[in-house]
Amino acid sequence: MKQNIIYELKSQLHKISSEEERKFLWRKYMGKAGLIKKLLGNLGKLPKEKRKSEAVAIQKIQKEAIDLLNRKENEIKKSEFKINLEKDAEQLEYTMPKIGHLHPLTQTIRMMNNFFIEMGYSIMEGPEIETDEYCFKRLNVPEDHPARDMQDTIYIEEPNYFLRTQTSSIETRILEKYDPPFKVAFPGRAYRNEKVNKSNHFVFHQYQGVVVLKKVSLKDLFGTFNYLFQRMYGKDVIVRYRNKYYPEVEPGAGPDMQCFNCHGKGCRLCKNVGWIEMGGSGIIHPNVLRMAGIDPKKWMGFAFGLGLDRWAMAKYKITDIRTLLGGNLGYKYYENENTL
Amino acid sequence: MKILYSDIKKLVPGLKAIPKQMGEFLTMAGFMMDGFEEIKYQGKKDFSISLEVRHNRTDCLSVIGFANEIAAKWNLKVKLPRVGAIPASAEACPTLSFRRASVGKHELPLQKKSRNIEIVNGKYIKRVLAYEINGIQNKKSPRWLIDWLALYDMNSKNLLVDLSNYVMLLTGHPSHLLDTTKMHGKLHWDMNKKYKTITTLDGTLVNLTRDREIILRDDKNILALAGIVGGKKAELDLNTTSIIAEMAIYDPGTVRKNSSGTRVITEASTRLSRWLDPNGLDYAMDLLINLILKYCDNQKAILKKFNYYPRKYSAPKIKFDPAKPAIYAGIAIAQEEALKILKNLRFTVKKNGKHYLVLPPTDRLDVTLEEDLIEEVVRLYGFEKIPVSAVPKLEVVKNITPKVVNLAEKIRDILSILGYDEILSSPLTTKESNKLTNYTDWELVTTQNAVNEEYPDLRQSIGAGLLNQLEEYEKKNLSFIQIFEVGKIFGQIGKKYEERESLGILIYDSEKNNDINNLKNTLETILRYLGTDLINYNKSVKKPAITNPFSCYDVIVKNKPIGIIYKLKPQAASLAQRPWQLKSGKAYFAEINLTLLSDIINTFKNKTAVELTKKLVTLDANLELSKTSSVNKLIENFKKKIDRRNLWSIEIKDAFPVGNKVKYTIRVSYQELDDPEAKKLHLKLFRLNS
């Protein structure tokens, strides 16, 4: 019977899985009325000389039974813990939290701002309702100047107040307000009385800058542009700088980028010229400095301007300029193409 | 402007540059080549080069102008077509009047009228040079002339007209020829006093305005719009035998206004609406007359000259330092090279002490300052010689970026992380949109000539653009919209126009899962991130028409109203055609004055880091308030009563409406206090019994 106790205990422990069942077995074998206790109780019925050896044997069985029962307890605890963990576990569901997007023009402006901030420029803005003084006269464009032909104006109070036709009006305000030296970039909107269609809008966006220091040159200006274009288009971009006329600069210059479509051979995109005009620039005209109260004998500067809309459209594959100002502009929920 | 390679070769003897080289030089020197074509002219291979002419280079609206540029580049001289002396006289008649007019050292006869020509009103006339020619015979043009004009995209009319166009393209000076047998009386230059229309040479009837246009007329009819186009009345034909050929220079601004006012743009008006050299008329007219006498039958030709030139134009003498082009370019340009370039460009250069005095040719009216001379040197020297690869090292200067610029950028970042999409909209909007969204005490700003008459007004609230976008997105079935815009809004206060930088945020939810507090939380996330939690809300007094009036609040930061937050009503009456209506769902809007906020933000300091040495003690309190009472104000008051060093957080844990009251559970966490201390403070604060 003694030999069978451990064998049976093992067999029964193998079949159980809960603590309740284990406690039942504990009581059955180790309890006050348990099988092992009975064996110990029967020691008195044995002859004296056999009692000691029998007690040792029963104690050995008892110890083994306790070990088995304790081991089973641990095993059950681990298993229950694992089951609880499984019950507590949470599964990953397919969700797509909403993320927001910045407007293509904002991203474009931000990229340019970051570039110029790195070059030590401040970033400015200015009023959109402007006067003839700041938008034309102070840019060396008097009333009968041919350059005024180029711009048709949206008036608020003709001829004194209108929506600025170029962001160069911010330049005149900067020149007036701040003492040199300074380097400032200023993105903004401009307005011209033009028919709206797929490629033209009466509201458009420009990026301009002005630098006034003791000494600057065309080499500084071209170097700045070149560095910017390499950032925008990669190191292999080919740009040339040719003489151009703007009343507010002298000498005037304009960067042309080699057409990325035909690589200079001529195609529809570049109107068979092989080059794409990117903007305008030049050394600030002394009249412009003088009108701002800056002595052109002591200070020199350069100014530049680029159009933003077409660049943003090309970058984001927007085919209709009207999309930039709402309406058809949407942001795809399931894609986040941030290729800047 | 097109030029033929063969013409340039004739005008610039010794020129070896090939057409492409010429085109590339001119492009870099300020005249973009936008067309290059191999053609056949007079049976020979030739090239047509099309170039953009810059606005200030009217001298280059001519073949000779470009010849001057090319000659200068290749150190050559222009050889003009030879003109012989013209056998003409200034007519002597009782009406002739001579008056000496002096400009500086020049003295000219001032001829205002002759027997057949009179300057009635010379206010906008710089010069008139005219010839009366009798006894010639007009006819068809020779082949070379017809073909030549065709290459310049001009149709042949008859010999006299064709020669006039030929001289215009060659010299840049337009002329106008009138058949005197079709005229009544004298030819007058005058302001339009009575004519309502003119039929132009191509048969178009053009409306005119009294006292605006400079005209040519006779004693009966209007004959031409001066500087723009001739009229049919005195049109030349193949029977013409007597003409007046006139060339004139007018005030360019007046010609430009007349041309745009009558919507007539011609080769002549393109030139005469810019500054042309009055002195250039002499050669141009001589050339024209020579050609007329050469090609028309002219055995009996009689010529009479008329010359009205009250103030002769003289070019200014400009002081020039030949070292300056190198400074402006940023590269070495030898002083001798600079002076040579100017001389090649026909500038007269004389040494004057340390500097030079430079006299531009009179056809270079664009050159008046030393900087203009510097540009001439650098562009002829070659912009392509200026290296571009070095990143400029300009001096470090102070940062003057205004706060509102950085503020707007931070707000954009916060909102995009919170899941909002940015839109941009046109600041011009409809009257309805402004009426629906304006909540500020300022007047409307309206444009006088908007591109689209339906959108004439500048927006008074950024909501106008966001509402428009919402309508578009609704049409496209977007069910959940979170959008924002940062931009200008406009108004007028008294006589002053005002602009403010504004932030607008809009949430639309077709499934109605959101409420106004979602937007409020967004707003507060922005404001708290920027450094303030002193945010309050008052029921708005001035409400926009589109709001649910019971759900409209002013946003107050540090006791200053900086914006508004409201729930949109599902529909709103508006002025007319398109009343506002939400298809379904709910929409909420908030607007913040960023210009004002950027001033307030300056005063905030961000001190949120603390050292925790004890555990937090968290206690609740139950309060009952009427529905109209503000629990936010109550909480603000509690905050004021607790030392900031002991307050970790205070929040509304639960709100339960009961009748016309609300039961709140307020949870307060205390820091750096023991349990008894915290409990004592809590009981006192909320007036609770222990």
XYZ file of C-alpha atoms in Angstrom, chain A residues 136-277:
142
model
C 5.260 101.689 -57.412
C 6.900 105.025 -56.685
C 9.403 103.772 -54.146
C 10.301 100.953 -56.493
C 11.390 103.499 -59.086
C 8.213 102.981 -61.113
C 6.734 106.489 -61.656
C 3.307 106.993 -63.157
C 4.251 107.131 -66.804
C 6.888 104.397 -66.567
C 6.473 101.544 -69.096
C 6.849 98.956 -66.309
C 3.356 99.877 -65.074
C 1.962 98.395 -68.251
C 2.895 95.015 -66.953
C 0.528 95.161 -64.055
C -3.212 95.580 -63.957
C -4.369 96.499 -60.546
C -7.355 95.608 -58.373
C -8.371 98.854 -56.728
C -10.011 99.592 -53.437
C -9.886 103.328 -53.868
C -8.412 104.296 -57.231
C -5.707 105.482 -57.480
C -4.601 105.539 -53.847
C -5.411 102.141 -52.369
C -5.288 98.759 -54.021
C -4.337 95.148 -53.440
C -0.582 94.913 -53.856
C 0.470 93.797 -57.335
C 3.792 92.469 -56.115
C 5.366 91.587 -52.808
C 8.133 94.105 -53.573
C 5.992 96.576 -51.630
C 7.144 94.737 -48.503
C 10.712 95.505 -49.587
C 10.017 99.243 -49.629
C 8.550 99.057 -46.144
C 11.508 97.082 -44.836
C 13.929 99.565 -46.384
C 12.057 102.392 -44.719
C 11.585 100.837 -41.303
C 14.876 99.118 -40.566
C 18.401 100.494 -40.514
C 20.907 98.428 -42.447
C 22.546 95.973 -42.336
C 19.823 93.357 -42.779
C 18.905 90.282 -44.778
C 15.215 89.564 -45.105
C 13.067 87.112 -47.030
C 9.332 87.648 -47.401
C 6.846 85.267 -48.955
C 3.400 86.597 -49.683
C 0.408 87.031 -51.909
C -0.014 89.469 -54.720
C -2.999 90.368 -56.833
C -3.416 91.336 -60.469
C -6.508 91.948 -62.509
C -6.205 88.878 -64.691
C -8.681 86.380 -65.974
C -8.749 83.164 -64.019
C -8.107 79.916 -65.849
C -6.167 76.704 -65.451
C -2.790 78.389 -65.437
C -3.491 81.936 -64.262
C -5.119 83.393 -61.190
C -5.643 86.915 -59.951
C -4.231 85.812 -56.585
C -0.715 84.438 -56.772
C 2.203 83.836 -54.464
C 5.734 85.170 -54.598
C 8.887 84.705 -52.600
C 11.140 87.715 -52.405
C 14.172 88.848 -50.510
C 16.275 91.912 -49.898
C 19.792 92.263 -48.543
C 21.397 95.582 -47.633
C 25.010 95.562 -46.473
C 28.123 97.670 -46.846
C 29.083 95.777 -49.950
C 27.351 93.184 -52.117
C 27.790 92.039 -55.695
C 26.129 90.052 -58.450
C 28.467 87.210 -57.542
C 26.897 87.101 -54.047
C 23.435 87.184 -55.553
C 24.108 84.452 -58.102
C 25.831 82.323 -55.491
C 22.773 82.569 -53.231
C 20.444 81.590 -56.048
C 22.645 78.734 -57.138
C 22.751 77.311 -53.653
C 18.958 77.605 -53.425
C 18.369 75.870 -56.746
C 20.695 73.059 -55.853
C 18.695 72.541 -52.675
C 15.430 72.608 -54.568
C 16.414 70.555 -57.592
C 19.607 68.698 -56.764
C 23.272 69.310 -57.418
C 23.020 68.619 -61.133
C 20.686 71.507 -61.837
C 21.948 73.833 -64.562
C 21.157 77.503 -64.116
C 22.241 80.552 -66.061
C 21.971 84.209 -65.068
C 21.261 86.781 -67.726
C 20.671 90.489 -67.789
C 17.029 91.508 -67.341
C 15.213 94.762 -66.769
C 13.321 95.660 -63.622
C 12.923 99.312 -62.626
C 13.823 98.650 -58.997
C 17.245 97.119 -59.687
C 20.302 98.090 -61.717
C 21.999 95.900 -62.931
C 19.062 93.532 -63.198
C 19.356 89.804 -63.670
C 17.225 86.737 -63.976
C 17.950 83.062 -63.340
C 16.884 80.537 -65.964
C 16.888 76.850 -65.225
C 17.659 74.406 -67.984
C 14.437 72.686 -68.926
C 14.287 69.401 -67.026
C 12.070 67.952 -69.727
C 14.263 68.417 -72.796
C 17.621 69.279 -71.134
C 18.035 72.409 -73.172
C 17.022 71.074 -76.571
C 13.632 72.792 -76.667
C 10.155 71.387 -76.096
C 6.574 72.444 -75.470
C 7.112 72.829 -71.749
C 9.824 75.446 -72.203
C 8.240 76.849 -75.392
C 11.193 75.539 -77.389
C 13.632 77.840 -75.641
C 15.410 75.132 -73.662
C 15.303 77.231 -70.503
C 12.651 78.081 -67.946
C 12.552 81.539 -66.394
